[in-house]
Coordinates of C-alpha atoms in Angstrom, one line a residue:
M101 CA -151.3 54.8 66.9
S102 CA -150.6 55.7 63.3
N103 CA -147.0 56.3 62.2
H104 CA -145.9 59.2 60.1
F105 CA -143.1 58.8 57.6
I106 CA -141.2 61.2 55.4
T107 CA -139.4 60.9 52.2
T108 CA -137.1 63.2 50.2
P109 CA -137.7 66.1 50.2
I110 CA -138.2 66.1 54.0
K111 CA -141.4 68.0 54.7
S112 CA -144.1 67.7 57.4
D113 CA -146.7 69.8 59.1
I114 CA -145.6 69.9 62.7
Q115 CA -149.0 70.8 64.0
G116 CA -150.4 67.9 62.1
L117 CA -148.1 65.3 63.6
C118 CA -148.6 66.8 67.1
A119 CA -152.4 66.5 66.7
C120 CA -152.3 62.9 65.6
A121 CA -153.0 60.8 68.7
Q122 CA -150.7 63.4 70.3
R123 CA -150.4 62.2 73.9
L124 CA -151.6 58.6 73.9
F125 CA -149.5 55.6 75.1
L126 CA -146.4 57.8 75.3
G127 CA -144.6 55.3 77.5
C128 CA -144.3 52.8 74.7
V129 CA -144.0 55.1 71.8
A130 CA -140.2 55.4 72.0
C131 CA -139.8 51.6 71.7
L132 CA -142.4 51.6 68.9
F133 CA -140.4 54.3 67.1
L134 CA -137.2 52.2 67.1
H135 CA -139.1 49.0 66.2
V136 CA -140.9 50.5 63.3
A137 CA -137.8 52.1 62.0
A138 CA -136.1 48.7 62.1
M139 CA -139.0 47.0 60.3
Q140 CA -138.9 49.5 57.5
A141 CA -135.1 49.5 57.0
S142 CA -132.4 47.2 55.7
S143 CA -129.5 46.2 57.9
L144 CA -126.0 46.5 56.6
Q145 CA -123.8 43.4 56.0
S146 CA -120.6 42.8 58.1
N147 CA -118.5 42.9 55.0
D148 CA -119.5 46.5 54.4
F149 CA -117.4 47.5 57.5
H150 CA -113.6 47.9 57.6
F151 CA -112.2 48.4 61.1
L152 CA -108.9 50.1 60.6
S153 CA -107.9 50.9 64.2
D154 CA -109.4 51.2 67.6
S155 CA -110.9 54.6 66.6
H156 CA -111.3 54.4 62.8
C157 CA -113.8 52.6 60.6
M158 CA -114.8 52.8 56.9
L159 CA -118.2 51.8 55.6
R160 CA -118.9 51.1 52.0
L161 CA -122.5 51.8 51.0
M162 CA -124.1 50.5 47.8
T163 CA -127.9 51.2 48.0
N164 CA -130.8 52.7 46.1
E165 CA -132.6 53.7 49.3
R166 CA -133.0 57.3 50.3
F167 CA -131.6 57.4 53.9
L168 CA -129.0 55.9 56.1
L169 CA -130.5 55.8 59.6
L170 CA -127.9 56.7 62.2
P171 CA -128.4 55.3 65.7
I172 CA -127.7 57.9 68.4
E173 CA -126.8 57.5 72.0
E174 CA -126.7 60.9 73.7
R175 CA -124.3 60.1 76.6
E176 CA -121.6 59.0 74.2
D177 CA -118.7 61.0 72.7
M178 CA -118.7 62.4 69.2
A179 CA -117.8 60.5 66.1
H180 CA -116.7 62.4 63.0
V181 CA -118.3 61.2 59.8
K182 CA -117.0 62.0 56.3
V183 CA -119.2 61.2 53.3
I184 CA -116.9 60.5 50.4
K185 CA -118.0 60.2 46.8
N186 CA -115.4 59.6 44.0
G187 CA -112.6 60.4 46.3
Q188 CA -114.1 63.8 47.3
V189 CA -115.5 64.7 50.7
V190 CA -119.1 65.8 49.9
K191 CA -120.3 66.1 53.5
E192 CA -118.9 65.8 57.0
F193 CA -120.5 66.1 60.4
N194 CA -120.3 65.0 64.0
C195 CA -122.8 62.6 65.8
R196 CA -123.0 60.5 68.9
L197 CA -123.1 57.0 67.4
S198 CA -124.4 54.5 69.9
A199 CA -122.0 52.3 71.8
D200 CA -124.3 50.5 74.2
K201 CA -127.9 51.4 73.2
T202 CA -129.8 53.5 70.8
D203 CA -131.9 56.5 72.0
Y204 CA -133.2 57.5 68.6
Y205 CA -132.3 57.6 64.9
V206 CA -131.5 60.5 62.7
P207 CA -131.4 60.4 58.9
L208 CA -128.5 61.0 56.5
S209 CA -129.9 61.7 53.1
L210 CA -128.3 59.5 50.4
R211 CA -130.3 60.3 47.2
E212 CA -128.2 63.3 46.2
Y213 CA -125.0 61.2 46.1
G214 CA -126.0 58.3 43.9
N215 CA -126.1 54.6 44.9
E216 CA -122.4 54.2 46.0
L217 CA -120.3 56.1 48.5
L218 CA -117.9 55.7 51.4
L219 CA -118.3 56.7 55.0
D220 CA -115.1 57.5 56.9
I221 CA -115.9 57.4 60.7
T222 CA -113.5 58.4 63.4
F223 CA -114.3 58.3 67.1
N224 CA -112.8 61.3 69.0
N225 CA -112.5 59.8 72.4
T226 CA -112.1 56.0 72.6
A227 CA -110.2 55.7 75.9
D228 CA -113.4 55.7 78.0
R229 CA -115.4 53.7 75.4
R230 CA -112.8 50.9 75.4
T231 CA -113.5 50.2 79.1
K232 CA -117.0 49.1 78.0
S233 CA -116.2 47.2 74.8
P234 CA -113.9 47.4 71.7
M235 CA -115.0 49.8 69.0
K236 CA -115.9 46.9 66.6
D237 CA -118.4 45.8 69.2
F238 CA -120.3 49.1 69.5
A239 CA -124.1 48.8 69.1
C240 CA -124.2 51.2 66.1
W241 CA -122.7 48.7 63.6
N242 CA -125.6 46.3 64.0
Q243 CA -128.1 49.1 64.1
L244 CA -127.1 51.2 61.1
K245 CA -129.8 50.8 58.4
T246 CA -130.8 52.0 55.0
S247 CA -134.4 53.0 54.3
D248 CA -136.6 54.8 51.9
T249 CA -138.5 56.4 54.8
F250 CA -137.8 58.1 58.2
D251 CA -140.4 57.9 60.9
T252 CA -141.1 61.3 62.4
T253 CA -144.2 60.4 64.4
N254 CA -144.3 62.6 67.5
R255 CA -143.1 60.5 70.5
E256 CA -142.6 63.3 73.0
K257 CA -145.2 64.2 75.6
F258 CA -143.6 67.7 75.9
R259 CA -143.8 68.7 72.3
A260 CA -145.7 71.9 71.8
A261 CA -149.1 72.1 70.1
Y262 CA -149.0 75.7 68.8
H263 CA -145.3 76.7 69.0
H264 CA -142.7 75.9 66.3
T265 CA -140.4 73.0 67.1
P266 CA -138.0 71.2 64.8
L267 CA -139.3 68.0 63.4
W268 CA -136.3 66.2 64.8
G269 CA -132.9 67.2 66.1
W270 CA -131.5 70.2 68.0
M271 CA -132.7 73.8 67.4
N272 CA -131.5 77.1 68.9
D273 CA -131.5 80.7 67.5
P274 CA -134.2 81.8 65.0
N275 CA -132.4 83.0 61.8
G276 CA -133.2 84.7 58.5
M277 CA -136.9 85.3 59.1
F278 CA -138.9 87.1 56.5
Y279 CA -142.5 87.4 55.1
K280 CA -143.3 87.3 51.5
D281 CA -146.4 86.5 49.4
G282 CA -148.5 85.4 52.4
V283 CA -145.8 83.1 53.8
W284 CA -143.8 83.5 57.0
H285 CA -140.3 82.0 56.6
L286 CA -138.4 80.9 59.7
Y287 CA -134.9 79.6 59.5
F288 CA -133.2 78.3 62.6
Q289 CA -129.9 76.9 64.0
H290 CA -130.4 73.2 63.4
N291 CA -128.4 70.0 64.1
P292 CA -130.0 67.4 61.8
Y293 CA -127.7 64.6 63.3
G294 CA -128.7 64.7 67.0
S295 CA -130.7 66.6 69.6
Q296 CA -127.8 68.4 71.2
W297 CA -125.9 71.4 69.8
E298 CA -123.6 70.5 66.9
N299 CA -123.3 70.7 63.1
M300 CA -124.9 74.1 62.7
T301 CA -127.0 74.5 59.5
W302 CA -130.1 76.7 58.7
G303 CA -133.2 74.5 59.0
H304 CA -136.2 76.0 57.3
S305 CA -139.9 76.0 58.2
T306 CA -142.8 77.9 56.6
S307 CA -146.2 79.0 57.9
T308 CA -149.2 81.0 56.7
D309 CA -150.5 81.7 60.2
L310 CA -147.4 81.6 62.6
I311 CA -149.0 78.6 64.3
H312 CA -148.9 75.7 61.8
W313 CA -145.4 75.1 60.5
T314 CA -144.1 72.9 57.6
F315 CA -140.5 71.7 57.8
E316 CA -138.8 72.4 54.4
G317 CA -135.4 70.8 55.1
E318 CA -131.9 72.3 55.4
A319 CA -131.7 75.6 53.5
V320 CA -128.1 76.7 54.1
E321 CA -125.4 74.1 54.9
P322 CA -121.7 74.2 56.0
D323 CA -119.0 74.7 53.4
A324 CA -115.2 75.2 53.4
L325 CA -115.6 78.5 55.3
G326 CA -117.3 76.7 58.3
T327 CA -120.6 75.8 59.8
V328 CA -123.5 78.2 59.5
F329 CA -124.2 80.3 62.5
S330 CA -126.9 82.9 63.0
G331 CA -127.9 85.7 60.6
S332 CA -130.8 87.3 58.8
S333 CA -132.6 87.5 55.4
V334 CA -134.1 90.4 53.5
V335 CA -136.4 90.7 50.5
D336 CA -134.4 92.8 48.0
H337 CA -137.4 94.4 46.3
N338 CA -135.3 96.7 44.1
N339 CA -132.5 94.3 43.0
T340 CA -129.8 96.3 44.8
A341 CA -127.6 93.2 45.0
G342 CA -128.1 92.2 41.3
F343 CA -129.6 88.8 42.1
G344 CA -133.0 89.8 40.8
A345 CA -135.9 91.9 41.9
G346 CA -137.5 90.3 44.9
A347 CA -134.6 87.9 45.5
I348 CA -134.1 86.8 49.1
V349 CA -130.6 87.7 50.3
A350 CA -129.3 86.0 53.5
M351 CA -126.2 87.0 55.5
Y352 CA -124.9 84.5 58.0
T353 CA -121.8 83.8 60.0
S354 CA -119.4 81.3 58.6
A355 CA -117.9 79.7 61.7
G356 CA -114.6 78.2 60.8
R357 CA -111.2 78.9 62.3
S358 CA -112.4 82.5 62.4
Q359 CA -115.9 83.9 62.3
T360 CA -116.7 85.7 59.0
Q361 CA -119.8 87.0 57.3
S362 CA -121.1 85.4 54.1
L363 CA -124.0 85.9 51.7
A364 CA -126.4 83.5 50.0
Y365 CA -129.3 84.3 47.8
S366 CA -132.5 82.7 46.7
T367 CA -134.5 83.3 43.6
D368 CA -137.3 80.8 44.4
G369 CA -138.8 82.5 47.4
G370 CA -136.4 81.1 50.0
K371 CA -136.6 77.4 49.2
T372 CA -133.0 77.0 48.0
F373 CA -130.0 79.3 48.3
T374 CA -126.9 79.8 46.2
K375 CA -123.7 80.9 48.1
Y376 CA -122.2 84.2 46.9
E377 CA -119.0 83.4 45.0
F378 CA -116.9 86.1 46.7
N379 CA -117.6 85.1 50.3
P380 CA -116.7 86.2 52.9
V381 CA -117.9 89.7 52.6
I382 CA -116.9 91.0 56.1
T383 CA -114.0 89.8 58.2
S384 CA -112.5 90.9 61.5
T385 CA -109.9 89.9 64.1
V386 CA -112.5 89.9 66.8
P387 CA -113.1 86.3 68.0
D388 CA -116.8 86.6 68.7
F389 CA -117.8 88.3 65.4
R390 CA -121.2 87.0 64.4
D391 CA -125.0 87.2 63.9
P392 CA -125.4 89.9 61.2
H393 CA -128.8 91.5 60.9
I394 CA -129.5 93.6 57.8
F395 CA -132.4 96.0 57.0
W396 CA -133.2 98.7 54.5
N397 CA -132.9 102.3 55.9
K398 CA -135.1 104.7 53.9
D399 CA -133.4 107.7 55.6
I400 CA -130.1 107.0 53.9
N401 CA -131.4 105.0 51.0
R402 CA -129.0 102.2 51.8
W403 CA -128.8 98.9 53.7
N404 CA -127.7 98.9 57.3
L405 CA -126.1 96.0 59.1
I406 CA -125.6 95.4 62.8
L407 CA -123.6 92.5 64.2
A408 CA -122.1 91.4 67.4
A409 CA -118.4 92.0 67.8
G410 CA -117.3 90.8 71.3
Q411 CA -118.8 93.2 73.9
Q412 CA -120.2 95.7 71.4
M413 CA -122.4 96.0 68.3
N414 CA -120.8 97.1 65.0
I415 CA -122.9 99.0 62.5
Y416 CA -122.2 99.0 58.7
S417 CA -123.9 100.4 55.6
S418 CA -124.0 99.2 51.9
P419 CA -125.7 100.1 48.6
N420 CA -125.8 96.5 47.4
L421 CA -125.6 94.0 50.3
K422 CA -122.1 93.0 49.0
D423 CA -119.8 95.9 49.8
W424 CA -120.0 97.1 53.4
T425 CA -118.6 100.3 55.1
Y426 CA -118.0 100.3 58.8
E427 CA -119.9 103.2 60.4
S428 CA -119.7 102.9 64.2
S429 CA -119.9 100.8 67.3
F430 CA -122.2 100.8 70.3
G431 CA -122.0 99.1 73.7
E432 CA -119.1 100.2 75.7
G433 CA -120.3 101.2 79.2
Y434 CA -124.0 100.5 78.4
G435 CA -126.2 97.8 79.8
N436 CA -125.2 94.3 81.0
H437 CA -121.8 93.0 80.0
D438 CA -121.7 89.8 82.1
G439 CA -121.7 87.6 79.0
V440 CA -121.2 87.6 75.3
W441 CA -123.3 89.9 73.2
E442 CA -125.1 88.1 70.4
C443 CA -128.0 88.2 67.9
P444 CA -128.7 91.9 67.5
D445 CA -131.6 93.7 65.8
L446 CA -132.2 97.4 65.2
L447 CA -135.7 98.7 64.8
R448 CA -137.4 102.0 64.1
M449 CA -140.6 102.2 66.2
P450 CA -143.3 104.8 66.6
V451 CA -144.2 106.0 70.1
S452 CA -147.8 107.2 69.6
A453 CA -149.9 109.2 72.1
N454 CA -152.4 106.4 72.2
T455 CA -149.7 104.0 73.4
R456 CA -148.7 106.4 76.1
L457 CA -152.3 107.0 77.1
N458 CA -152.8 103.3 77.7
N459 CA -149.7 102.9 79.9
T460 CA -149.4 106.2 81.8
D461 CA -151.5 108.7 83.7
K462 CA -153.9 110.5 81.4
S463 CA -152.4 113.8 82.6
Q464 CA -149.1 112.8 81.0
A465 CA -150.6 112.0 77.6
T466 CA -150.4 114.3 74.6
D467 CA -152.6 114.8 71.6
A468 CA -153.6 111.4 70.2
K469 CA -152.5 112.5 66.7
T470 CA -149.0 113.2 67.8
T471 CA -146.5 110.5 66.9
K472 CA -142.7 110.3 67.5
E473 CA -140.2 107.7 66.4
K474 CA -137.4 106.1 68.3
W475 CA -135.0 103.2 67.6
V476 CA -134.6 100.1 69.6
L477 CA -131.4 98.1 69.6
I478 CA -131.9 94.5 70.7
C479 CA -129.0 92.8 72.2
N480 CA -129.1 89.2 73.4
I481 CA -126.6 88.2 76.0
N482 CA -125.3 84.9 77.5
P483 CA -124.7 84.6 80.4
G484 CA -125.9 87.6 82.3
G485 CA -129.7 87.2 82.3
P486 CA -131.6 88.6 85.3
Y487 CA -132.0 85.0 86.7
G488 CA -129.0 83.4 85.2
G489 CA -127.9 82.3 81.7
S490 CA -129.4 83.7 78.5
A491 CA -131.7 86.7 78.1
T492 CA -132.7 89.6 75.8
Q493 CA -131.8 93.2 76.7
Y494 CA -132.5 96.3 74.6
F495 CA -131.6 99.9 74.3
V496 CA -133.8 102.9 73.2
G497 CA -132.4 105.9 71.3
T498 CA -131.8 107.5 68.0
F499 CA -130.1 106.2 64.8
D500 CA -129.2 108.2 61.7
G501 CA -128.0 105.4 59.6
H502 CA -124.5 105.8 60.9
K503 CA -124.5 105.9 64.7
F504 CA -126.9 104.7 67.4
V505 CA -127.1 107.0 70.4
C506 CA -128.7 105.5 73.5
E507 CA -131.0 107.7 75.6
D508 CA -131.0 105.4 78.6
S509 CA -128.6 105.8 81.5
P510 CA -125.4 103.7 80.8
E511 CA -125.8 101.7 84.0
E512 CA -129.5 100.8 83.2
T513 CA -130.4 97.4 81.8
K514 CA -133.8 96.9 80.2
W515 CA -135.0 93.3 79.7
M516 CA -137.5 92.4 77.1
D517 CA -138.6 89.3 79.0
W518 CA -138.1 88.5 82.6
G519 CA -138.3 84.7 82.4
K520 CA -135.4 82.3 82.1
D521 CA -136.3 81.0 78.6
H522 CA -136.4 83.8 76.1
Y523 CA -133.3 84.3 74.0
A524 CA -132.0 85.2 70.5
T525 CA -135.0 87.5 69.9
V526 CA -135.1 88.8 66.4
T527 CA -137.8 90.1 64.0
F528 CA -139.2 89.1 60.5
D529 CA -138.1 91.3 57.6
N530 CA -140.9 92.7 55.4
A531 CA -143.6 91.9 57.9
P532 CA -147.0 93.2 56.7
D533 CA -148.4 96.6 57.8
G534 CA -145.0 97.8 59.0
R535 CA -145.2 95.5 62.1
H536 CA -142.3 94.3 64.1
V537 CA -143.0 90.6 64.6
A538 CA -140.5 88.9 66.8
M539 CA -139.8 85.3 67.9
A540 CA -137.3 84.0 70.4
W541 CA -135.6 80.8 71.2
M542 CA -137.5 79.4 74.2
S543 CA -134.7 77.9 76.2
N544 CA -131.6 78.8 78.2
W545 CA -127.9 77.8 77.6
Q546 CA -127.7 76.7 81.2
Y547 CA -129.7 73.5 80.5
A548 CA -130.8 73.6 76.8
N549 CA -128.8 70.4 75.9
T550 CA -130.3 68.4 78.8
V551 CA -134.1 69.2 78.9
P552 CA -136.1 65.9 79.1
T553 CA -136.8 65.4 75.3
Q554 CA -134.8 63.5 72.8
Q555 CA -136.6 63.3 69.4
Y556 CA -136.1 67.1 69.3
R557 CA -134.9 69.9 71.6
S558 CA -136.2 73.4 71.9
A559 CA -139.2 75.5 70.7
N560 CA -139.7 79.0 69.7
S561 CA -141.8 81.5 71.6
I562 CA -145.2 82.6 70.3
A563 CA -145.0 85.4 67.7
R564 CA -145.1 88.8 69.4
D565 CA -145.5 92.3 68.1
L566 CA -143.0 94.9 69.5
A567 CA -143.7 98.6 70.0
L568 CA -142.8 101.3 72.5
F569 CA -144.6 102.9 75.4
D570 CA -143.6 105.7 77.9
Y571 CA -143.6 105.3 81.6
Q572 CA -142.3 107.9 84.1
G573 CA -140.4 109.8 81.4
E574 CA -138.7 106.7 79.8
S575 CA -139.5 104.6 76.8
Y576 CA -139.8 100.9 77.1
C577 CA -140.4 98.1 74.6
S578 CA -143.9 96.7 74.7
V579 CA -144.5 93.0 73.9
K580 CA -148.0 91.8 72.8
P581 CA -149.0 88.5 71.3
S582 CA -149.3 88.9 67.5
K583 CA -152.8 88.8 66.0
E584 CA -152.0 85.5 64.4
T585 CA -151.2 84.0 67.8
M586 CA -154.5 85.2 69.2
A587 CA -156.4 83.9 66.2
A588 CA -155.3 80.4 67.1
F589 CA -157.7 80.3 70.1
S590 CA -161.4 79.9 70.2
T591 CA -163.5 82.9 71.2
K592 CA -165.6 80.6 73.5
P593 CA -164.2 79.8 76.9
V594 CA -164.2 76.4 78.5
T595 CA -164.3 75.3 82.1
K596 CA -161.4 72.8 82.1
L597 CA -157.7 73.7 82.1
L598 CA -156.0 72.1 79.1
A599 CA -152.4 71.1 78.3
A600 CA -152.5 73.7 75.4
C601 CA -154.6 76.7 76.0
R602 CA -154.7 80.4 76.8
V603 CA -155.9 81.7 80.2
D604 CA -157.0 85.3 80.5
V605 CA -157.0 86.6 84.1
E606 CA -158.7 89.9 85.2
L607 CA -156.7 91.2 88.2
K608 CA -158.2 92.9 91.2
G609 CA -155.3 94.2 93.2
N610 CA -153.0 91.5 94.5
T611 CA -153.6 88.2 92.8
S612 CA -152.3 84.7 93.0
I613 CA -152.6 82.1 90.2
V614 CA -151.7 78.4 90.8
L615 CA -151.6 75.7 88.1
A616 CA -151.5 72.2 89.5
N617 CA -151.8 68.5 88.7
S618 CA -152.6 65.3 90.7
K619 CA -148.9 64.6 91.2
G620 CA -148.5 67.6 93.5
E621 CA -146.7 69.6 90.9
Q622 CA -147.6 73.2 90.6
V623 CA -146.6 76.6 89.2
T624 CA -147.4 79.6 91.4
M625 CA -147.8 83.1 89.9
T626 CA -148.2 86.2 92.0
Y627 CA -149.1 89.8 91.1
N628 CA -148.4 92.4 93.7
G629 CA -150.2 95.6 92.8
T630 CA -148.6 97.5 95.7
D631 CA -145.0 96.8 94.6
E632 CA -145.9 96.7 90.9
T633 CA -144.3 93.3 90.4
F634 CA -145.2 89.9 88.9
S635 CA -143.5 86.7 89.8
M636 CA -143.5 83.0 88.8
D637 CA -142.3 80.1 90.9
R638 CA -141.5 76.9 88.9
S639 CA -139.5 75.2 91.6
K640 CA -142.2 72.5 92.0
S641 CA -143.4 72.6 88.4
G642 CA -142.4 68.9 87.6
D643 CA -139.2 67.4 86.4
T644 CA -136.3 69.8 87.4
S645 CA -133.7 67.1 88.0
F646 CA -131.8 67.7 84.7
S647 CA -130.2 70.9 85.9
D648 CA -129.6 72.7 89.2
A649 CA -130.2 76.0 87.4
F650 CA -133.7 75.1 86.3
S651 CA -135.7 75.6 89.6
A652 CA -136.2 79.3 89.9
V653 CA -138.5 82.1 91.0
T654 CA -138.5 84.9 88.3
K655 CA -139.8 88.4 89.1
A656 CA -140.6 91.3 86.8
P657 CA -141.6 95.0 87.2
T658 CA -144.9 95.8 85.7
R659 CA -144.3 99.5 85.0
G660 CA -147.4 100.6 86.8
R661 CA -150.5 98.6 87.7
I662 CA -151.8 96.0 85.3
K663 CA -155.4 95.0 84.9
S664 CA -155.3 91.7 83.0
L665 CA -152.9 88.9 82.0
Q666 CA -152.8 86.5 79.1
I667 CA -151.2 83.2 80.0
F668 CA -150.2 80.9 77.1
I669 CA -149.8 77.3 78.2
D670 CA -148.4 74.6 75.9
H671 CA -147.3 71.3 77.3
S672 CA -143.8 72.4 78.4
S673 CA -144.0 76.2 78.4
I674 CA -145.8 79.1 80.1
E675 CA -145.6 82.6 78.6
I676 CA -147.3 85.4 80.6
L677 CA -147.9 88.8 79.0
D678 CA -150.0 91.6 80.4
A679 CA -152.7 92.9 78.1
D680 CA -151.0 96.3 77.6
G681 CA -147.7 94.8 76.7
K682 CA -145.7 96.2 79.6
M683 CA -144.5 92.9 81.0
A684 CA -143.5 89.5 79.6
M685 CA -142.2 86.4 81.2
T686 CA -141.4 83.1 79.5
N687 CA -140.5 79.9 81.4
L688 CA -140.3 76.2 80.5
V689 CA -142.0 73.6 82.7
F690 CA -141.9 69.8 82.4
P691 CA -144.8 68.4 84.5
T692 CA -145.1 64.6 84.6
E693 CA -148.7 65.1 83.7
P694 CA -150.5 68.2 82.4
Y695 CA -151.8 70.8 84.8
H696 CA -155.5 70.2 85.1
K697 CA -156.5 72.6 87.9
I698 CA -156.3 76.3 88.2
T699 CA -156.8 78.4 91.3
V700 CA -157.1 82.2 91.1
K701 CA -157.3 84.3 94.3
G702 CA -157.9 88.0 93.8
G703 CA -159.2 87.8 90.2
K704 CA -161.3 86.1 87.6
Y705 CA -160.2 83.9 84.7
K706 CA -161.4 82.4 81.5
I707 CA -159.8 79.5 79.6
Y708 CA -159.7 79.5 75.8
P709 CA -158.9 76.3 73.9
L710 CA -157.2 76.0 70.5
R711 CA -159.6 76.3 67.6

């Protein structure tokens, strides 16, 4: 099995590393990963360490190599690391340095600091650790290494083949997404120093097809105002902010003692960002005050901003992305309030007669040339999802640039996806052809930190196009796979079920679909045409031991009868969308071997492999 190494700057095509001997000899690859990293690295000398107390150590580094490889043990408590250069703290972060054994390594880049620096390391909880061994005997001291390379060869059997995943480390919410000059830019909540939530930065990946992604490194990193929580980016075509025509302007939450909103801008197409010198630009006394989403509103010739403020969404306007005026709030009394409101989006969407014709009785359709517009306010919530934990709700109504008015009944909750693993849904700014292209974080806060991967954690959903359709006098958000997603698959079907494929199922009334493997693991999906519902049972899908909340049966209304389904299978995820976009369901699965058998009763199916 070949090994893949990266050097500064850290870049790799994730699809390429997944495709390279992707699933061979996985039982021994974890050991090989650690062994190869050790062979390529230089161990530190004992006189480099200064043990100052039972919880405090300093490490003097003098090296010309590019990385310090940090050994991580996930079950251990946090250590706080300060990187000191010429008496100044130039970086600080938390990581779970290994006490007994090393699960994996993460890289600390050294090149930007020169060849001499000091690491100040403090362990937060040493009482439990000392029952095993004194701090000076922890495994990490013998396993810290410097190196010119960092091995990122895929060693995870559950890593996706056609979904975006971080090259290493933890990922949650998609952030700052935009399209420009043929390139899709995806930023994401990233922990570069471990595969559990911590040290929030904006990681950055790019793609020309929404399938193959190249990791570009960390784009926006913490500063004195705090770590970098979720936010958005826009292409400032008309230089309203004064950073240059076509500059990329990002707004994100600085998560320090309080949560405030900050700006950064890029004049090189989103590769590097400069922090705005007068940050923060919006402050509040509300504790949960975060996740700003900005967009240009042609109706008022100004920018609008929507962000989460506790149990409501605040709306602002600005002529220049720097000076913001509070306009109104939405949320009190509407929808689900069983958790914290987060990650909003606000979208103008057409409701065309063609859309209504495809999704309602023909007698209810109007002239095909008639088009009306409505607005959709996306509100992600955790907990409070229909089957526990995280989920995406939305509201339909009108927006005049100042106030959103919901047309739905206050007590009604509309869910965008009825699975357990669809959260933090937001759209790309500046998408071509006026499309609303959305991606979600494909996990759930109930178990996201403990799913059975270690080199990385979490994936994003497939790219989906959002629109509106009418059903029984109400408007609903339709969800369809983006054309880029569909283009990833061959047009010629095959007979064998694959670990990464698309399955199209033509329904004939009530239908059952079972995916199974030789271990007795299976996923059962059921369409009930009489009740107009679709369900998925993953309770026997494979490894469910990491969380009591994982085993579940999820059920969705179909808003009328449906004729066909598109099922996207990718090693550890199943996304089901009906062809008309009226129903979506996203669930993770962790089978001990891929499902290789499909049984369909009450319908016909075709299997399409990746190109």
